PDB file of C-alpha atoms in Angstrom:
ATOM      1  CA  MET A   3     -43.432 -29.393   1.672  1.00 46.00           C
ATOM      2  CA  CYS A   4     -46.144 -27.215  -0.706  1.00 50.00           C
ATOM      3  CA  TRP A   5     -44.249 -25.269  -3.185  1.00 50.00           C
ATOM      4  CA  ARG A   6     -46.234 -22.127  -1.169  1.00 54.00           C
ATOM      5  CA  GLY A   7     -44.905 -23.317   1.631  1.00 56.00           C
ATOM      6  CA  CYS A   8     -41.254 -23.162   0.628  1.00 52.00           C
ATOM      7  CA  CYS A   9     -41.253 -19.791  -1.309  1.00 54.00           C
ATOM      8  CA  ARG A  10     -42.621 -18.814   2.740  1.00 63.00           C
ATOM      9  CA  TRP A  11     -39.862 -20.250   4.306  1.00 53.00           C
ATOM     10  CA  CYS A  12     -37.141 -18.630   1.228  1.00 53.00           C
ATOM     11  CA  ALA A  13     -38.627 -15.544   1.817  1.00 58.00           C
ATOM     12  CA  SER A  14     -37.868 -15.748   5.534  1.00 62.00           C
ATOM     13  CA  VAL A  15     -34.824 -17.267   5.144  1.00 52.00           C
ATOM     14  CA  ALA A  16     -33.889 -14.357   2.994  1.00 55.00           C
ATOM     15  CA  SER A  17     -34.922 -11.783   5.308  1.00 64.00           C
ATOM     16  CA  ARG A  18     -33.037 -13.186   8.455  1.00 66.00           C
ATOM     17  CA  VAL A  19     -29.901 -13.453   5.976  1.00 52.00           C
ATOM     18  CA  ALA A  20     -30.405  -9.582   5.019  1.00 53.00           C
ATOM     19  CA  ARG A  21     -30.990  -8.060   8.531  1.00 64.00           C
ATOM     20  CA  THR A  22     -27.215 -10.153   9.489  1.00 56.00           C
ATOM     21  CA  LEU A  23     -25.209  -8.273   6.295  1.00 50.00           C
ATOM     22  CA  LEU A  24     -27.211  -5.079   7.314  1.00 54.00           C
ATOM     23  CA  GLY A  25     -25.912  -5.145  11.084  1.00 51.00           C
ATOM     24  CA  LEU A  26     -22.814  -6.593  10.074  1.00 50.00           C
ATOM     25  CA  ALA A  27     -22.019  -2.812   7.645  1.00 49.00           C
ATOM     26  CA  LEU A  28     -23.257  -0.871  10.430  1.00 49.00           C
ATOM     27  CA  LEU A  29     -21.194  -2.562  12.865  1.00 49.00           C
ATOM     28  CA  ALA A  30     -18.364  -1.755  10.555  1.00 48.00           C
ATOM     29  CA  ALA A  31     -19.178   1.561   8.978  1.00 45.00           C
ATOM     30  CA  PRO A  32     -18.130   3.471  12.849  1.00 47.00           C
ATOM     31  CA  LEU A  33     -14.871   1.603  12.588  1.00 45.00           C
ATOM     32  CA  GLN A  34     -14.173   2.799   8.771  1.00 49.00           C
ATOM     33  CA  ALA A  35     -15.159   6.311  10.017  1.00 56.00           C
ATOM     34  CA  ALA A  36     -13.436   6.183  13.600  1.00 80.00           C
ATOM     35  CA  VAL A  37      -9.658   6.254  11.579  1.00 95.00           C
ATOM     36  CA  PRO A  38      -8.580   9.735  11.453  1.00 97.00           C
ATOM     37  CA  SER A  39      -7.366  11.589   8.433  1.00 98.00           C
ATOM     38  CA  TRP A  40      -3.393  13.439   8.422  1.00 98.00           C
ATOM     39  CA  SER A  41      -2.104  15.855   6.623  1.00 98.00           C
ATOM     40  CA  VAL A  42       1.580  16.467   5.400  1.00 98.00           C
ATOM     41  CA  GLU A  43       3.195  19.384   6.557  1.00 98.00           C
ATOM     42  CA  PRO A  44       5.550  19.135   3.698  1.00 96.00           C
ATOM     43  CA  GLY A  45       8.119  22.197   5.522  1.00 95.00           C
ATOM     44  CA  ALA A  46       8.653  19.101   7.729  1.00 98.00           C
ATOM     45  CA  SER A  47       8.567  16.337   6.215  1.00 99.00           C
ATOM     46  CA  ALA A  48      10.789  14.380   2.898  1.00 99.00           C
ATOM     47  CA  ILE A  49      10.947  11.703   0.308  1.00 99.00           C
ATOM     48  CA  ALA A  50      15.183  11.304   0.569  1.00 99.00           C
ATOM     49  CA  PHE A  51      16.653   8.935  -2.086  1.00 99.00           C
ATOM     50  CA  THR A  52      20.547   7.423  -2.297  1.00 98.00           C
ATOM     51  CA  ALA A  53      22.278   5.878  -5.277  1.00 97.00           C
ATOM     52  CA  THR A  54      25.736   4.583  -5.019  1.00 97.00           C
ATOM     53  CA  TRP A  55      27.476   6.624  -8.470  1.00 96.00           C
ATOM     54  CA  LEU A  56      30.882   6.016  -9.568  1.00 96.00           C
ATOM     55  CA  GLY A  57      30.995   4.001  -5.895  1.00 96.00           C
ATOM     56  CA  LYS A  58      29.948   7.176  -4.355  1.00 97.00           C
ATOM     57  CA  PRO A  59      27.169   8.389  -2.566  1.00 98.00           C
ATOM     58  CA  VAL A  60      24.646  11.102  -4.155  1.00 98.00           C
ATOM     59  CA  HIS A  61      22.032  11.850  -1.766  1.00 98.00           C
ATOM     60  CA  GLY A  62      19.165  13.498  -3.408  1.00 98.00           C
ATOM     61  CA  LEU A  63      15.491  14.239  -2.527  1.00 98.00           C
ATOM     62  CA  PHE A  64      11.547  15.035  -4.034  1.00 99.00           C
ATOM     63  CA  LYS A  65      10.627  18.537  -3.836  1.00 98.00           C
ATOM     64  CA  ARG A  66       7.302  17.749  -4.731  1.00 98.00           C
ATOM     65  CA  TRP A  67       5.031  14.468  -3.371  1.00 99.00           C
ATOM     66  CA  THR A  68       1.371  14.190  -1.900  1.00 98.00           C
ATOM     67  CA  ALA A  69      -0.058  11.547   1.004  1.00 98.00           C
ATOM     68  CA  ASP A  70      -3.602  10.388   1.587  1.00 98.00           C
ATOM     69  CA  ILE A  71      -3.451   8.903   5.191  1.00 98.00           C
ATOM     70  CA  ALA A  72      -5.832   7.233   7.528  1.00 98.00           C
ATOM     71  CA  PHE A  73      -3.856   5.667  10.512  1.00 98.00           C
ATOM     72  CA  ASP A  74      -5.448   4.125  13.736  1.00 98.00           C
ATOM     73  CA  PRO A  75      -2.812   2.170  16.388  1.00 97.00           C
ATOM     74  CA  ALA A  76      -5.731   0.962  17.054  1.00 96.00           C
ATOM     75  CA  ALA A  77      -7.175   0.081  13.931  1.00 98.00           C
ATOM     76  CA  LEU A  78      -4.746  -1.494  12.154  1.00 98.00           C
ATOM     77  CA  GLU A  79      -6.486  -3.615   9.622  1.00 98.00           C
ATOM     78  CA  ALA A  80      -8.730   0.096   8.525  1.00 98.00           C
ATOM     79  CA  SER A  81      -5.468   2.335   8.355  1.00 98.00           C
ATOM     80  CA  ARG A  82      -3.791   2.545   4.699  1.00 98.00           C
ATOM     81  CA  VAL A  83      -1.489   5.543   2.930  1.00 98.00           C
ATOM     82  CA  SER A  84      -0.884   6.331  -0.823  1.00 98.00           C
ATOM     83  CA  VAL A  85       1.360   8.577  -1.743  1.00 99.00           C
ATOM     84  CA  SER A  86       2.439  10.356  -4.868  1.00 99.00           C
ATOM     85  CA  ILE A  87       6.095  11.152  -5.616  1.00 99.00           C
ATOM     86  CA  ASP A  88       5.713  14.172  -8.733  1.00 99.00           C
ATOM     87  CA  LEU A  89       9.326  12.207 -10.217  1.00 99.00           C
ATOM     88  CA  THR A  90      10.505  15.370 -12.325  1.00 98.00           C
ATOM     89  CA  SER A  91      10.453  17.005  -9.260  1.00 98.00           C
ATOM     90  CA  ALA A  92      13.517  14.909  -8.247  1.00 98.00           C
ATOM     91  CA  VAL A  93      17.169  17.048  -7.127  1.00 98.00           C
ATOM     92  CA  SER A  94      20.289  15.852  -6.263  1.00 97.00           C
ATOM     93  CA  GLY A  95      22.343  18.758  -7.066  1.00 95.00           C
ATOM     94  CA  GLU A  96      25.083  16.676  -8.975  1.00 95.00           C
ATOM     95  CA  SER A  97      24.769  17.557 -12.424  1.00 96.00           C
ATOM     96  CA  THR A  98      24.916  14.810 -14.351  1.00 94.00           C
ATOM     97  CA  VAL A  99      22.586  11.955 -12.243  1.00 95.00           C
ATOM     98  CA  ASP A 100      19.960  15.180 -12.452  1.00 97.00           C
ATOM     99  CA  GLY A 101      20.043  15.253 -16.131  1.00 96.00           C
ATOM    100  CA  ALA A 102      19.903  12.105 -16.131  1.00 97.00           C
ATOM    101  CA  LEU A 103      16.814  10.891 -14.347  1.00 98.00           C
ATOM    102  CA  PRO A 104      14.159  12.036 -16.389  1.00 98.00           C
ATOM    103  CA  GLU A 105      15.383  10.385 -19.140  1.00 98.00           C
ATOM    104  CA  SER A 106      13.531   7.552 -20.583  1.00 98.00           C
ATOM    105  CA  ASP A 107      16.001   4.759 -19.575  1.00 98.00           C
ATOM    106  CA  TRP A 108      15.170   6.073 -15.680  1.00 98.00           C
ATOM    107  CA  PHE A 109      12.269   7.743 -14.751  1.00 98.00           C
ATOM    108  CA  ALA A 110      11.055   8.212 -17.700  1.00 98.00           C
ATOM    109  CA  VAL A 111       8.739  11.285 -16.933  1.00 98.00           C
ATOM    110  CA  LYS A 112       7.933  12.110 -20.491  1.00 97.00           C
ATOM    111  CA  SER A 113       5.806   8.234 -20.730  1.00 95.00           C
ATOM    112  CA  GLY A 114       5.492   8.379 -16.768  1.00 96.00           C
ATOM    113  CA  PRO A 115       5.518  11.592 -14.105  1.00 98.00           C
ATOM    114  CA  THR A 116       4.525  10.035 -10.961  1.00 98.00           C
ATOM    115  CA  ALA A 117       5.378   7.247  -9.335  1.00 99.00           C
ATOM    116  CA  ARG A 118       2.853   5.401  -6.699  1.00 99.00           C
ATOM    117  CA  PHE A 119       3.108   3.814  -3.997  1.00 99.00           C
ATOM    118  CA  THR A 120      -0.451   2.518  -2.374  1.00 99.00           C
ATOM    119  CA  SER A 121      -0.288   0.185   1.305  1.00 99.00           C
ATOM    120  CA  THR A 122      -2.417  -3.062   1.132  1.00 99.00           C
ATOM    121  CA  SER A 123      -1.873  -3.992   4.458  1.00 99.00           C
ATOM    122  CA  ILE A 124      -0.860  -2.009   7.862  1.00 99.00           C
ATOM    123  CA  ALA A 125       0.783  -4.242  10.764  1.00 99.00           C
ATOM    124  CA  LYS A 126       2.573  -3.924  13.968  1.00 98.00           C
ATOM    125  CA  THR A 127       6.012  -5.387  14.460  1.00 98.00           C
ATOM    126  CA  ALA A 128       8.596  -5.557  17.232  1.00 98.00           C
ATOM    127  CA  THR A 129      10.045  -1.844  16.810  1.00 97.00           C
ATOM    128  CA  GLY A 130       7.113  -0.101  15.326  1.00 98.00           C
ATOM    129  CA  TYR A 131       4.866  -0.821  12.219  1.00 99.00           C
ATOM    130  CA  ILE A 132       5.077  -2.171   8.996  1.00 99.00           C
ATOM    131  CA  ALA A 133       3.233  -0.480   5.354  1.00 99.00           C
ATOM    132  CA  HIS A 134       3.081  -3.301   2.857  1.00 99.00           C
ATOM    133  CA  GLY A 135       2.299  -2.205  -0.270  1.00 99.00           C
ATOM    134  CA  THR A 136       3.083  -2.098  -4.084  1.00 99.00           C
ATOM    135  CA  LEU A 137       5.365   0.877  -6.252  1.00 99.00           C
ATOM    136  CA  THR A 138       4.070   1.714  -9.840  1.00 99.00           C
ATOM    137  CA  LEU A 139       6.647   3.784 -11.874  1.00 98.00           C
ATOM    138  CA  ARG A 140       7.751   3.698 -15.023  1.00 97.00           C
ATOM    139  CA  GLY A 141       4.501   0.965 -15.738  1.00 96.00           C
ATOM    140  CA  ARG A 142       5.755  -1.749 -13.079  1.00 98.00           C
ATOM    141  CA  ALA A 143       4.189  -2.528  -9.782  1.00 98.00           C
ATOM    142  CA  VAL A 144       5.844  -4.542  -7.596  1.00 99.00           C
ATOM    143  CA  PRO A 145       5.813  -4.863  -4.098  1.00 99.00           C
ATOM    144  CA  VAL A 146       7.155  -3.287  -1.853  1.00 99.00           C
ATOM    145  CA  ASP A 147       7.456  -3.249   2.350  1.00 99.00           C
ATOM    146  CA  LEU A 148       8.055   0.055   3.885  1.00 98.00           C
ATOM    147  CA  PRO A 149       9.461  -0.339   7.706  1.00 99.00           C
ATOM    148  CA  PHE A 150       8.563   2.856   9.813  1.00 99.00           C
ATOM    149  CA  THR A 151       8.790   4.219  13.376  1.00 99.00           C
ATOM    150  CA  LEU A 152       5.817   6.693  14.537  1.00 98.00           C
ATOM    151  CA  ALA A 153       5.350   9.288  17.296  1.00 98.00           C
ATOM    152  CA  ILE A 154       1.685  10.499  17.951  1.00 97.00           C
ATOM    153  CA  THR A 155       1.444  13.287  20.507  1.00 97.00           C
ATOM    154  CA  GLY A 156      -2.286  15.090  20.892  1.00 96.00           C
ATOM    155  CA  ASP A 157      -3.220  15.639  17.557  1.00 97.00           C
ATOM    156  CA  ARG A 158       0.621  15.229  15.796  1.00 98.00           C
ATOM    157  CA  ALA A 159       2.582  12.677  14.335  1.00 98.00           C
ATOM    158  CA  THR A 160       6.213  12.171  13.243  1.00 98.00           C
ATOM    159  CA  MET A 161       7.203   8.815  11.366  1.00 98.00           C
ATOM    160  CA  GLN A 162      10.618   7.775   9.862  1.00 99.00           C
ATOM    161  CA  GLY A 163      10.609   5.066   7.547  1.00 98.00           C
ATOM    162  CA  SER A 164      13.301   3.359   5.194  1.00 98.00           C
ATOM    163  CA  ALA A 165      13.553   0.500   2.346  1.00 98.00           C
ATOM    164  CA  LYS A 166      16.822  -0.396  -0.214  1.00 98.00           C
ATOM    165  CA  LEU A 167      15.144  -0.395  -3.799  1.00 99.00           C
ATOM    166  CA  ASP A 168      16.131  -2.288  -6.251  1.00 99.00           C
ATOM    167  CA  ARG A 169      16.530  -0.520  -9.456  1.00 98.00           C
ATOM    168  CA  ARG A 170      16.146  -3.847 -11.593  1.00 99.00           C
ATOM    169  CA  SER A 171      12.731  -4.280 -10.732  1.00 99.00           C
ATOM    170  CA  TRP A 172      11.695  -1.328 -11.851  1.00 99.00           C
ATOM    171  CA  LYS A 173      13.770  -2.162 -15.701  1.00 98.00           C
ATOM    172  CA  ILE A 174      15.867   1.650 -14.680  1.00 98.00           C
ATOM    173  CA  GLY A 175      19.027   2.342 -15.594  1.00 98.00           C
ATOM    174  CA  LEU A 176      19.105  -1.538 -17.764  1.00 98.00           C
ATOM    175  CA  GLU A 177      19.984  -0.444 -21.372  1.00 97.00           C
ATOM    176  CA  SER A 178      22.909   2.553 -20.835  1.00 96.00           C
ATOM    177  CA  ASP A 179      24.180   0.367 -17.337  1.00 98.00           C
ATOM    178  CA  ALA A 180      23.158  -3.256 -17.154  1.00 98.00           C
ATOM    179  CA  THR A 181      25.805  -4.218 -14.921  1.00 98.00           C
ATOM    180  CA  ALA A 182      25.765  -1.353 -11.945  1.00 98.00           C
ATOM    181  CA  GLU A 183      29.328  -0.345 -13.426  1.00 97.00           C
ATOM    182  CA  TYR A 184      28.093   3.295 -12.692  1.00 96.00           C
ATOM    183  CA  VAL A 185      25.406   3.110 -10.385  1.00 97.00           C
ATOM    184  CA  ALA A 186      25.057   0.992  -8.173  1.00 98.00           C
ATOM    185  CA  PHE A 187      21.109  -2.044  -7.827  1.00 99.00           C
ATOM    186  CA  ALA A 188      20.825  -0.926  -4.537  1.00 98.00           C
ATOM    187  CA  VAL A 189      19.020   2.713  -3.769  1.00 98.00           C
ATOM    188  CA  PRO A 190      18.233   3.071  -0.333  1.00 99.00           C
ATOM    189  CA  VAL A 191      14.950   5.589   0.852  1.00 99.00           C
ATOM    190  CA  ALA A 192      14.388   7.572   3.621  1.00 99.00           C
ATOM    191  CA  ILE A 193      11.153   9.022   4.332  1.00 99.00           C
ATOM    192  CA  LYS A 194      10.256  11.116   6.670  1.00 99.00           C
ATOM    193  CA  VAL A 195       6.488  13.100   7.284  1.00 99.00           C
ATOM    194  CA  SER A 196       5.634  15.225  10.195  1.00 99.00           C
ATOM    195  CA  ALA A 197       1.505  15.024   9.541  1.00 98.00           C
ATOM    196  CA  LYS A 198      -1.818  16.721  11.378  1.00 98.00           C
ATOM    197  CA  ARG A 199      -5.063  14.892  12.573  1.00 98.00           C
ATOM    198  CA  LYS A 200      -7.479  16.778  10.257  1.00 96.00           C
ATOM    199  CA  PRO A 201     -10.733  17.631  12.481  1.00 92.00           C
TER     200      PRO A 201
END
């Protein structure tokens, strides 16, 4: 084959490859566009936590947080969620706990006032769904799995989920309470989200 013929052959192959890639991109675009976005209804939603302090449960919640949600049970591969939590908004009603949480050994709000959970994938389970993701807190990104249930009626959705976090994963409280003498390592987190489908 002459060099000129080879060039024509290469150009033909490149053209076919380009058309194939374009076709795949056009097929994928409607799939992503079809996944609906959801607006959180703050009054009916909550992110709560339970710390065990001196052997007794202390219940708290975050008063300020936002979520970016795109979810479709029929398109889980394109679904995603991202949650930003204002750590300065944590309240429990227990003055000692609330006074300690903002400090550098605990939430360290002066150096990082926001915690973020970002999903990497969402899968169906026997009892609902599970969001695999990363929770970034105190500058440390740690993998977290969040099992949840979901009910969708029309343009409304209600989600409930829970996870048990270990404060050692983010080096929380290790200077003042490294042996869990006062505060247990395990911190259950419960999430309830009511949302409306965006037009």
